[in-house]
Amino acid sequence: MMICLGAGISVGGRAAATEDFWIGEAGRAEAMATEGGLQQKPDEHILITARPGTGALDVRAADAAARDAAARMKRLPEVESVSAPIRSKDGTAVRVEIALRGPERDGKKHVDPLLAQTAEVRDAHPGVRVEETGGGSISKGIDELRGEDLSRTEVIALPITLITLLVVFGSVSLAVVPILLALTSIVASIGLSMLASHVFPDVGIGASMILLIGMAVGVDYTLFYLKREREERARSGGRLSPQAVVELAAATSGRAVVLSGLAVAVSSATLFLADDVIFSSIATCAIVVTLVAVASSLTILPALLAKLGQRAERRAERRARRGKAPRRMRSKGEGRITTAMLRPVERRPAVTLAIGLLVMLALAAPLLSLDLTDMGRETHPRAIPAMRTYDRLNAAFPELKTTHRVVVRADPGQADEVTAALTALAERAKGDEHFAGTSELSTSPDGRISLLKLAVPHYGSTDEALSSLRSLRDEYVPETVGRTGAEVAVTGDVARYTDYPEHQENKLPMIIGSLLLVTFAMTVWAFRSVVLGMVGVLLNLLSAGASLGLLTLVFQGTWAEGALDFTSTGSIASRVPLLLFVILFGLSMDYQVFVISRIREAVEAGASTRDAVLGGIRSSAGVVTSAAFVMVTVFASFVALHIMEMKQTGFALAVAVLLDAVVIRIVILPSLMLLLGERTWWPSRP
């Protein structure tokens, strides 16, 4: 662990650059603008308004504060340019616009000196309210809030996980082992992910994903191993040495852990097909933490269990010398809830299968109204001070809400023609109510690249802003600059929020198809059964569909806002469904492999498929339920986060795992296998 972490820290990570995020027409436009030195710069705004409760703005005091802020900012090496003070049309605010040096995404790296100067201006001019907002300060606030949120999830998840494991094992030492293994896997993976980021850049959410997946699979794999070790030790009645018991566990649950880990890793690898830096970063972190958890379960865990077994033997010997009766290992009996749920499955599998399928399909029904969008800046939580300033800035200066950027590349000899066409475009936009009526035209020094900025008085994710983009791309550009024969593309916040979901929707069928193929192939390889491969695909689709349906029902409406502490955007973040499919398909293989492995063991020992199914479900239900409870706890803790995308992801995964462990594994899977009978194993013959 320390070697991996030390290697990562010594080499350092590589953060994703601005150009790594270029996608679609918007990305093509930004590449052209960068070629001409007209790329979007990180910007900040100093906003000066009246202090609350003081009435109208003192214009003289505001102007003095604005001049002071501008003078201070000009002296900073991070600043490229500073505008003159700009007064709002209603006279309630004054702002100073600051352009920083470097790429757009580097704003948060250089914003600290600006925030320090803003604080000094605020202290020097107590008669007015002086605030700062912008891409850099908002990104910095998001990072700080995410860090606080993750700390809170650890406080929630770790105690609940420990309590669950104490209930399962009745031993503090055994309960602590899964948590220690998960935490050490997470720490080692963070170091390794820093090394991997030099190939697949980190987008800033790597640690979150490693924590999310690492706690889930780390505890899962260790729980499977520990449970089987305890069963074998209880079955042997002290006749086998601790090493022999651990070897038995390795030959059964150890194999299941390897298969499950490979399934998660291969499923996560399908995210590379998205051709997107965010998903590539997520895939890298998921693969690294899963493989580290598997390696820990196959190396450190067996050695630790053998040591714990030897300690238990020595304690037993000391009790015997003192004349005390030895403590006997006892396997827990069947859970009452599991027994109750399996009773109708055993008697009428066709009826329970039909009911289970109907329930899952009903939960998936809201998926028909799913609306995917890229979450814009305006959706960030107002717990961030810069976002509250952002609201006040846009209220006073609505033309700053968003901007379209029309980029044209042409021969220098066409510069006049392009300028005339862009001017005509700007004039046409003035008559459109969806535009603010203000524009700015720039040309690169060599005359090859031209840029027209068009202000839009609507937030980027609103219908009005989307309508303005459609008008711009479908009508205004083709009828003006499009006739010059020059290369033209439109970017800006609205274009980004539009192009990214479209890109994801285009990639989604290929990725889901790959996931289905991987699930089918892994199941067939593990159990030599084509039928089980098809069953695995069907059950994963049911789990994903039902969880996405519930996600749509909860987050696209407003009825759950108070309970889950969010403000609905009427949509789902475009990355969530794909992320859900990939992670769920991988993690559900944990349960699939563990449960069916138990069933197949019984069949190979001579039991009928019917007896093996019922016995396998009963014997594995406890560990599956415990593992699922831990997973649900970890994922559900993300619902308390402020970042909407993380909140939606945590909710969807928590619901998916719960449905998979309870409805799928205890109702639908055994019902289906009972109806299939010996055909379950086709074409093999156990």
Coordinates of N, CA and C in Angstrom, one line a residue, residues 487-662:
E487 N -15.0 27.3 -43.2 CA -15.3 26.4 -42.2 C -15.9 27.1 -40.9
V488 N -17.0 26.7 -40.4 CA -17.6 27.4 -39.3 C -18.2 26.4 -38.3
A489 N -18.1 26.7 -37.1 CA -18.7 25.9 -36.0 C -19.1 26.8 -34.8
V490 N -20.0 26.3 -34.1 CA -20.6 27.1 -32.9 C -20.3 26.4 -31.6
T491 N -19.7 27.1 -30.7 CA -19.5 26.6 -29.3 C -20.0 27.6 -28.3
G492 N -19.6 27.4 -27.1 CA -20.2 28.1 -26.0 C -20.9 27.2 -25.0
D493 N -21.4 27.7 -23.9 CA -22.0 26.8 -22.9 C -23.2 26.0 -23.4
V494 N -24.0 26.7 -24.1 CA -25.2 26.0 -24.6 C -24.8 24.9 -25.6
A495 N -23.9 25.1 -26.5 CA -23.4 24.1 -27.4 C -22.8 23.0 -26.7
R496 N -22.0 23.2 -25.7 CA -21.4 22.2 -24.9 C -22.4 21.3 -24.2
Y497 N -23.4 21.9 -23.6 CA -24.4 21.2 -22.9 C -25.3 20.4 -23.8
T498 N -25.3 20.8 -25.1 CA -26.1 20.1 -26.1 C -25.3 19.0 -26.7
D499 N -24.1 19.3 -27.1 CA -23.3 18.3 -27.9 C -22.9 17.1 -27.0
Y500 N -22.6 17.4 -25.7 CA -22.1 16.3 -24.9 C -23.1 15.2 -24.7
P501 N -24.4 15.5 -24.3 CA -25.4 14.4 -24.2 C -25.6 13.7 -25.5
E502 N -25.6 14.4 -26.6 CA -25.8 13.8 -27.9 C -24.7 12.8 -28.2
H503 N -23.5 13.2 -27.8 CA -22.3 12.3 -28.0 C -22.5 11.0 -27.2
Q504 N -23.0 11.2 -25.9 CA -23.2 10.1 -25.0 C -24.3 9.2 -25.6
E505 N -25.4 9.8 -26.0 CA -26.5 9.0 -26.6 C -26.0 8.2 -27.8
N506 N -25.2 8.7 -28.6 CA -24.7 8.0 -29.8 C -23.8 6.8 -29.4
K507 N -23.0 7.0 -28.3 CA -22.1 5.9 -27.8 C -22.8 4.9 -27.0
L508 N -24.0 5.3 -26.4 CA -24.7 4.4 -25.4 C -25.0 3.0 -26.0
P509 N -25.6 2.9 -27.2 CA -25.9 1.6 -27.7 C -24.7 0.7 -27.9
M510 N -23.6 1.2 -28.4 CA -22.4 0.4 -28.5 C -21.9 -0.1 -27.2
I511 N -21.9 0.8 -26.2 CA -21.4 0.4 -24.8 C -22.3 -0.6 -24.2
I512 N -23.6 -0.4 -24.3 CA -24.5 -1.3 -23.7 C -24.4 -2.7 -24.4
G513 N -24.3 -2.7 -25.7 CA -24.1 -3.9 -26.4 C -22.8 -4.6 -26.0
S514 N -21.8 -3.9 -25.8 CA -20.5 -4.5 -25.3 C -20.7 -5.0 -23.9
L515 N -21.4 -4.3 -23.0 CA -21.7 -4.8 -21.7 C -22.5 -6.1 -21.7
L516 N -23.5 -6.2 -22.5 CA -24.3 -7.4 -22.6 C -23.4 -8.6 -23.1
L517 N -22.6 -8.3 -24.1 CA -21.7 -9.3 -24.6 C -20.7 -9.8 -23.5
V518 N -20.2 -8.8 -22.8 CA -19.2 -9.2 -21.7 C -19.9 -10.0 -20.6
T519 N -21.1 -9.6 -20.2 CA -21.8 -10.3 -19.2 C -22.1 -11.7 -19.6
F520 N -22.6 -11.9 -20.9 CA -22.9 -13.2 -21.4 C -21.6 -14.0 -21.5
A521 N -20.5 -13.5 -22.0 CA -19.3 -14.3 -22.2 C -18.7 -14.7 -20.8
M522 N -18.7 -13.8 -19.9 CA -18.1 -14.1 -18.6 C -18.9 -15.2 -17.9
T523 N -20.2 -15.1 -18.0 CA -21.1 -16.1 -17.3 C -20.9 -17.5 -18.0
V524 N -20.9 -17.5 -19.3 CA -20.7 -18.8 -20.0 C -19.3 -19.3 -19.7
W525 N -18.3 -18.5 -19.6 CA -16.9 -19.0 -19.3 C -16.9 -19.5 -17.9
A526 N -17.5 -18.8 -16.9 CA -17.5 -19.3 -15.5 C -18.2 -20.5 -15.3
F527 N -19.4 -20.7 -15.9 CA -20.3 -21.9 -15.6 C -20.5 -22.8 -16.8
R528 N -19.9 -22.5 -17.9 CA -20.1 -23.4 -19.1 C -21.5 -23.6 -19.4
S529 N -22.3 -22.5 -19.4 CA -23.7 -22.6 -19.6 C -24.2 -21.4 -20.4
V530 N -24.7 -21.7 -21.6 CA -25.2 -20.6 -22.5 C -26.5 -20.1 -21.9
V531 N -27.3 -20.9 -21.3 CA -28.6 -20.5 -20.7 C -28.3 -19.5 -19.6
L532 N -27.4 -19.8 -18.7 CA -27.1 -18.9 -17.6 C -26.5 -17.6 -18.1
G533 N -25.8 -17.6 -19.2 CA -25.3 -16.4 -19.8 C -26.5 -15.5 -20.2
M534 N -27.5 -16.1 -20.9 CA -28.7 -15.3 -21.3 C -29.5 -14.8 -20.1
V535 N -29.5 -15.7 -19.0 CA -30.2 -15.3 -17.8 C -29.5 -14.1 -17.2
G536 N -28.2 -14.1 -17.1 CA -27.4 -13.0 -16.5 C -27.7 -11.7 -17.3
V537 N -27.7 -11.7 -18.6 CA -28.0 -10.5 -19.4 C -29.4 -10.0 -19.0
L538 N -30.4 -10.9 -19.0 CA -31.8 -10.4 -18.7 C -31.9 -9.8 -17.3
L539 N -31.3 -10.4 -16.3 CA -31.4 -9.9 -15.0 C -30.7 -8.6 -14.8
N540 N -29.5 -8.4 -15.4 CA -28.9 -7.1 -15.4 C -29.7 -6.0 -16.0
L541 N -30.3 -6.3 -17.1 CA -31.1 -5.3 -17.8 C -32.3 -4.9 -16.9
L542 N -32.9 -5.9 -16.2 CA -34.0 -5.6 -15.3 C -33.6 -4.7 -14.2
S543 N -32.4 -5.0 -13.6 CA -31.9 -4.2 -12.5 C -31.7 -2.8 -12.9
A544 N -31.0 -2.7 -14.0 CA -30.6 -1.3 -14.5 C -31.8 -0.5 -14.9
G545 N -32.8 -1.2 -15.6 CA -34.0 -0.5 -16.1 C -34.8 0.0 -14.9
A546 N -35.0 -0.9 -13.9 CA -35.8 -0.5 -12.7 C -35.2 0.6 -11.9
S547 N -33.9 0.6 -11.7 CA -33.2 1.7 -11.0 C -33.2 3.0 -11.8
L548 N -33.1 2.9 -13.1 CA -33.1 4.1 -13.9 C -34.6 4.7 -13.9
G549 N -35.6 3.8 -13.9 CA -36.9 4.3 -13.8 C -37.2 5.0 -12.5
L550 N -36.7 4.4 -11.4 CA -36.9 5.1 -10.1 C -36.1 6.4 -10.0
L551 N -34.9 6.4 -10.6 CA -34.2 7.7 -10.7 C -34.9 8.8 -11.4
T552 N -35.5 8.4 -12.6 CA -36.3 9.3 -13.4 C -37.5 9.8 -12.6
L553 N -38.2 8.9 -11.9 CA -39.4 9.3 -11.1 C -39.0 10.3 -10.0
V554 N -37.9 10.0 -9.3 CA -37.6 10.9 -8.2 C -36.9 12.2 -8.6
F555 N -36.0 12.2 -9.5 CA -35.2 13.4 -9.7 C -35.7 14.3 -10.8
Q556 N -36.5 13.7 -11.8 CA -37.1 14.6 -12.8 C -38.4 15.3 -12.3
G557 N -38.9 14.8 -11.2 CA -40.1 15.5 -10.6 C -39.6 16.4 -9.4
T558 N -40.6 17.0 -8.7 CA -40.2 17.9 -7.6 C -40.7 17.3 -6.3
W559 N -41.5 16.2 -6.3 CA -42.1 15.7 -5.1 C -41.1 15.2 -4.0
A560 N -39.9 14.8 -4.4 CA -38.9 14.3 -3.5 C -37.8 15.3 -3.1
E561 N -38.0 16.6 -3.5 CA -37.0 17.6 -3.3 C -36.7 17.8 -1.8
G562 N -37.7 17.9 -1.0 CA -37.5 18.1 0.4 C -36.9 16.9 1.1
A563 N -37.3 15.7 0.8 CA -36.8 14.5 1.4 C -35.3 14.3 1.1
L564 N -34.9 14.6 -0.1 CA -33.5 14.3 -0.5 C -32.7 15.5 -0.7
D565 N -33.2 16.7 -0.3 CA -32.5 17.9 -0.3 C -31.8 18.3 -1.7
F566 N -32.7 18.5 -2.7 CA -32.2 18.9 -4.0 C -33.2 19.8 -4.7
T567 N -32.8 20.5 -5.7 CA -33.7 21.2 -6.5 C -33.7 20.6 -7.9
S568 N -34.9 20.1 -8.3 CA -35.0 19.4 -9.5 C -34.7 20.2 -10.8
T569 N -33.9 19.7 -11.7 CA -33.6 20.4 -12.9 C -34.6 19.8 -14.0
G570 N -35.4 18.9 -13.7 CA -36.3 18.3 -14.6 C -35.6 17.3 -15.6
S571 N -34.4 16.9 -15.2 CA -33.6 16.1 -16.1 C -32.7 15.2 -15.3
I572 N -32.0 14.3 -16.0 CA -31.0 13.4 -15.4 C -29.7 13.8 -16.0
A573 N -28.6 13.8 -15.2 CA -27.3 14.1 -15.7 C -26.9 13.1 -16.8
S574 N -26.4 13.5 -17.9 CA -26.2 12.7 -19.1 C -25.2 11.5 -18.8
R575 N -24.3 11.7 -17.8 CA -23.3 10.6 -17.5 C -23.9 9.5 -16.6
V576 N -24.9 9.8 -15.9 CA -25.4 8.9 -14.9 C -25.9 7.5 -15.5
P577 N -26.7 7.5 -16.5 CA -27.2 6.2 -17.0 C -26.0 5.3 -17.4
L578 N -25.1 5.8 -18.2 CA -24.0 5.0 -18.6 C -23.1 4.5 -17.5
L579 N -22.9 5.4 -16.5 CA -22.1 5.0 -15.4 C -22.9 3.9 -14.6
L580 N -24.2 4.1 -14.4 CA -25.0 3.1 -13.7 C -24.9 1.7 -14.4
F581 N -25.1 1.7 -15.7 CA -25.0 0.4 -16.5 C -23.7 -0.3 -16.2
V582 N -22.6 0.4 -16.4 CA -21.3 -0.2 -16.3 C -21.0 -0.7 -14.9
I583 N -21.2 0.2 -13.9 CA -20.9 -0.3 -12.5 C -21.8 -1.4 -12.1
L584 N -23.1 -1.2 -12.4 CA -24.1 -2.2 -11.9 C -23.8 -3.6 -12.6
F585 N -23.5 -3.6 -13.9 CA -23.3 -4.8 -14.6 C -22.1 -5.6 -14.0
G586 N -21.1 -4.8 -13.6 CA -19.9 -5.4 -13.0 C -20.2 -5.9 -11.6
L587 N -20.8 -5.0 -10.8 CA -21.0 -5.4 -9.4 C -22.1 -6.5 -9.2
S588 N -23.1 -6.5 -10.1 CA -24.1 -7.6 -10.0 C -23.5 -9.0 -10.3
M589 N -22.3 -9.0 -11.0 CA -21.7 -10.3 -11.3 C -21.1 -10.9 -10.0
D590 N -20.9 -10.0 -9.0 CA -20.5 -10.5 -7.7 C -21.5 -11.5 -7.1
Y591 N -22.7 -11.0 -7.1 CA -23.8 -11.9 -6.6 C -24.1 -13.1 -7.5
Q592 N -24.0 -12.8 -8.8 CA -24.3 -13.8 -9.8 C -23.3 -15.0 -9.6
V593 N -22.0 -14.6 -9.6 CA -21.0 -15.7 -9.4 C -21.1 -16.4 -8.1
F594 N -21.3 -15.6 -7.0 CA -21.3 -16.2 -5.7 C -22.4 -17.2 -5.5
V595 N -23.6 -16.7 -5.9 CA -24.8 -17.6 -5.7 C -24.8 -18.8 -6.6
I596 N -24.5 -18.6 -7.9 CA -24.6 -19.7 -8.8 C -23.4 -20.7 -8.6
S597 N -22.3 -20.2 -8.0 CA -21.2 -21.1 -7.7 C -21.7 -22.1 -6.6
R598 N -22.4 -21.5 -5.6 CA -22.9 -22.4 -4.5 C -23.9 -23.5 -5.1
I599 N -24.7 -23.0 -6.1 CA -25.7 -23.9 -6.6 C -25.0 -25.0 -7.5
R600 N -24.0 -24.6 -8.2 CA -23.3 -25.5 -9.1 C -22.5 -26.6 -8.2
E601 N -21.9 -26.1 -7.1 CA -21.2 -27.0 -6.2 C -22.2 -28.2 -5.8
A602 N -23.4 -27.8 -5.4 CA -24.3 -28.8 -5.0 C -24.7 -29.7 -6.1
V603 N -24.9 -29.2 -7.3 CA -25.2 -30.1 -8.4 C -24.1 -31.0 -8.8
E604 N -22.9 -30.5 -8.7 CA -21.7 -31.4 -9.0 C -21.5 -32.4 -7.9
A605 N -22.1 -32.2 -6.7 CA -22.0 -33.1 -5.6 C -23.1 -34.2 -5.7
G606 N -24.0 -34.0 -6.7 CA -25.0 -35.1 -6.9 C -26.4 -34.6 -6.6
A607 N -26.6 -33.4 -6.1 CA -28.0 -32.9 -5.9 C -28.7 -32.6 -7.2
S608 N -30.1 -32.7 -7.1 CA -30.8 -32.2 -8.3 C -30.8 -30.7 -8.4
T609 N -31.1 -30.2 -9.6 CA -31.0 -28.8 -9.8 C -32.0 -28.1 -8.8
R610 N -33.2 -28.6 -8.6 CA -34.2 -28.0 -7.8 C -33.6 -27.9 -6.3
D611 N -33.1 -29.0 -5.8 CA -32.6 -29.0 -4.4 C -31.4 -28.1 -4.3
A612 N -30.5 -28.1 -5.4 CA -29.3 -27.2 -5.4 C -29.7 -25.7 -5.4
V613 N -30.7 -25.4 -6.2 CA -31.1 -24.0 -6.3 C -31.7 -23.5 -4.9
L614 N -32.6 -24.3 -4.3 CA -33.1 -23.8 -3.0 C -32.1 -23.8 -1.9
G615 N -31.2 -24.9 -1.9 CA -30.2 -24.9 -0.9 C -29.1 -23.8 -1.1
G616 N -28.8 -23.6 -2.4 CA -27.8 -22.6 -2.7 C -28.2 -21.2 -2.3
I617 N -29.5 -20.9 -2.6 CA -30.0 -19.6 -2.3 C -30.1 -19.4 -0.8
R618 N -30.5 -20.4 -0.1 CA -30.6 -20.3 1.4 C -29.2 -20.1 2.0
S619 N -28.2 -20.8 1.5 CA -26.9 -20.8 2.2 C -26.2 -19.5 1.8
S620 N -26.5 -18.9 0.7 CA -25.8 -17.7 0.2 C -26.6 -16.4 0.5
A621 N -27.8 -16.5 0.9 CA -28.7 -15.3 1.1 C -28.1 -14.4 2.2
G622 N -27.6 -15.0 3.3 CA -27.1 -14.2 4.3 C -26.0 -13.3 3.9
V623 N -25.0 -13.9 3.3 CA -23.8 -13.1 2.9 C -24.1 -12.2 1.8
V624 N -25.0 -12.6 0.9 CA -25.4 -11.6 -0.2 C -26.1 -10.4 0.4
T625 N -27.0 -10.7 1.3 CA -27.8 -9.6 1.9 C -26.9 -8.7 2.7
S626 N -25.9 -9.3 3.4 CA -25.0 -8.4 4.2 C -24.1 -7.6 3.3
A627 N -23.6 -8.2 2.2 CA -22.8 -7.5 1.2 C -23.6 -6.4 0.6
A628 N -24.8 -6.7 0.2 CA -25.7 -5.7 -0.4 C -26.0 -4.5 0.5
F629 N -26.2 -4.8 1.8 CA -26.4 -3.8 2.8 C -25.3 -2.8 2.9
V630 N -24.1 -3.4 2.9 CA -22.9 -2.6 2.9 C -22.8 -1.7 1.7
M631 N -23.0 -2.3 0.5 CA -23.0 -1.6 -0.7 C -24.0 -0.4 -0.8
V632 N -25.2 -0.8 -0.4 CA -26.3 0.2 -0.4 C -25.9 1.4 0.6
T633 N -25.4 1.0 1.7 CA -25.0 2.1 2.7 C -23.9 3.0 2.0
V634 N -22.9 2.5 1.4 CA -21.9 3.3 0.8 C -22.5 4.1 -0.3
F635 N -23.3 3.5 -1.2 CA -23.9 4.3 -2.3 C -24.9 5.3 -1.8
A636 N -25.7 4.9 -0.9 CA -26.7 5.8 -0.4 C -26.1 7.0 0.3
S637 N -24.9 6.9 0.9 CA -24.3 8.0 1.6 C -24.0 9.1 0.6
F638 N -23.9 8.8 -0.7 CA -23.6 9.8 -1.8 C -24.9 10.6 -2.1
V639 N -26.0 10.1 -1.6 CA -27.3 10.9 -1.9 C -27.2 12.2 -1.0
A640 N -26.5 12.2 0.1 CA -26.4 13.3 0.9 C -25.4 14.4 0.4
L641 N -24.7 14.1 -0.7 CA -23.8 15.1 -1.3 C -24.6 16.2 -2.0
H642 N -23.9 17.3 -2.1 CA -24.5 18.5 -2.7 C -24.5 18.5 -4.3
I643 N -23.4 17.8 -4.8 CA -23.2 17.8 -6.3 C -24.3 16.9 -6.9
M644 N -25.1 17.5 -7.8 CA -26.3 16.8 -8.3 C -25.9 15.5 -9.0
E645 N -24.9 15.5 -9.8 CA -24.5 14.3 -10.5 C -24.1 13.2 -9.5
M646 N -23.4 13.5 -8.5 CA -23.0 12.5 -7.5 C -24.2 12.0 -6.7
K647 N -25.1 12.9 -6.4 CA -26.3 12.5 -5.7 C -27.2 11.5 -6.5
Q648 N -27.3 11.8 -7.8 CA -28.1 10.9 -8.7 C -27.4 9.6 -8.9
T649 N -26.1 9.6 -9.0 CA -25.4 8.4 -9.2 C -25.5 7.5 -7.9
G650 N -25.3 8.1 -6.7 CA -25.4 7.3 -5.5 C -26.8 6.7 -5.3
F651 N -27.9 7.5 -5.6 CA -29.2 7.0 -5.5 C -29.5 5.8 -6.5
A652 N -29.1 6.0 -7.7 CA -29.3 5.0 -8.7 C -28.6 3.7 -8.3
L653 N -27.4 3.8 -7.9 CA -26.6 2.6 -7.6 C -27.2 1.9 -6.3
A654 N -27.5 2.7 -5.3 CA -28.1 2.1 -4.1 C -29.4 1.3 -4.4
V655 N -30.3 1.9 -5.2 CA -31.5 1.3 -5.5 C -31.2 0.0 -6.4
A656 N -30.3 0.1 -7.3 CA -30.0 -1.0 -8.2 C -29.5 -2.2 -7.4
V657 N -28.6 -2.0 -6.5 CA -28.0 -3.0 -5.7 C -29.0 -3.7 -4.8
L658 N -29.9 -2.8 -4.2 CA -31.0 -3.3 -3.3 C -31.9 -4.2 -4.1
L659 N -32.4 -3.8 -5.3 CA -33.3 -4.6 -6.1 C -32.6 -5.9 -6.6
D660 N -31.3 -5.8 -6.9 CA -30.6 -6.9 -7.4 C -30.4 -8.0 -6.3
A661 N -30.1 -7.6 -5.1 CA -29.9 -8.5 -4.0 C -31.2 -9.1 -3.5
V662 N -32.3 -8.4 -3.5 CA -33.5 -8.9 -2.9 C -34.4 -9.5 -4.0

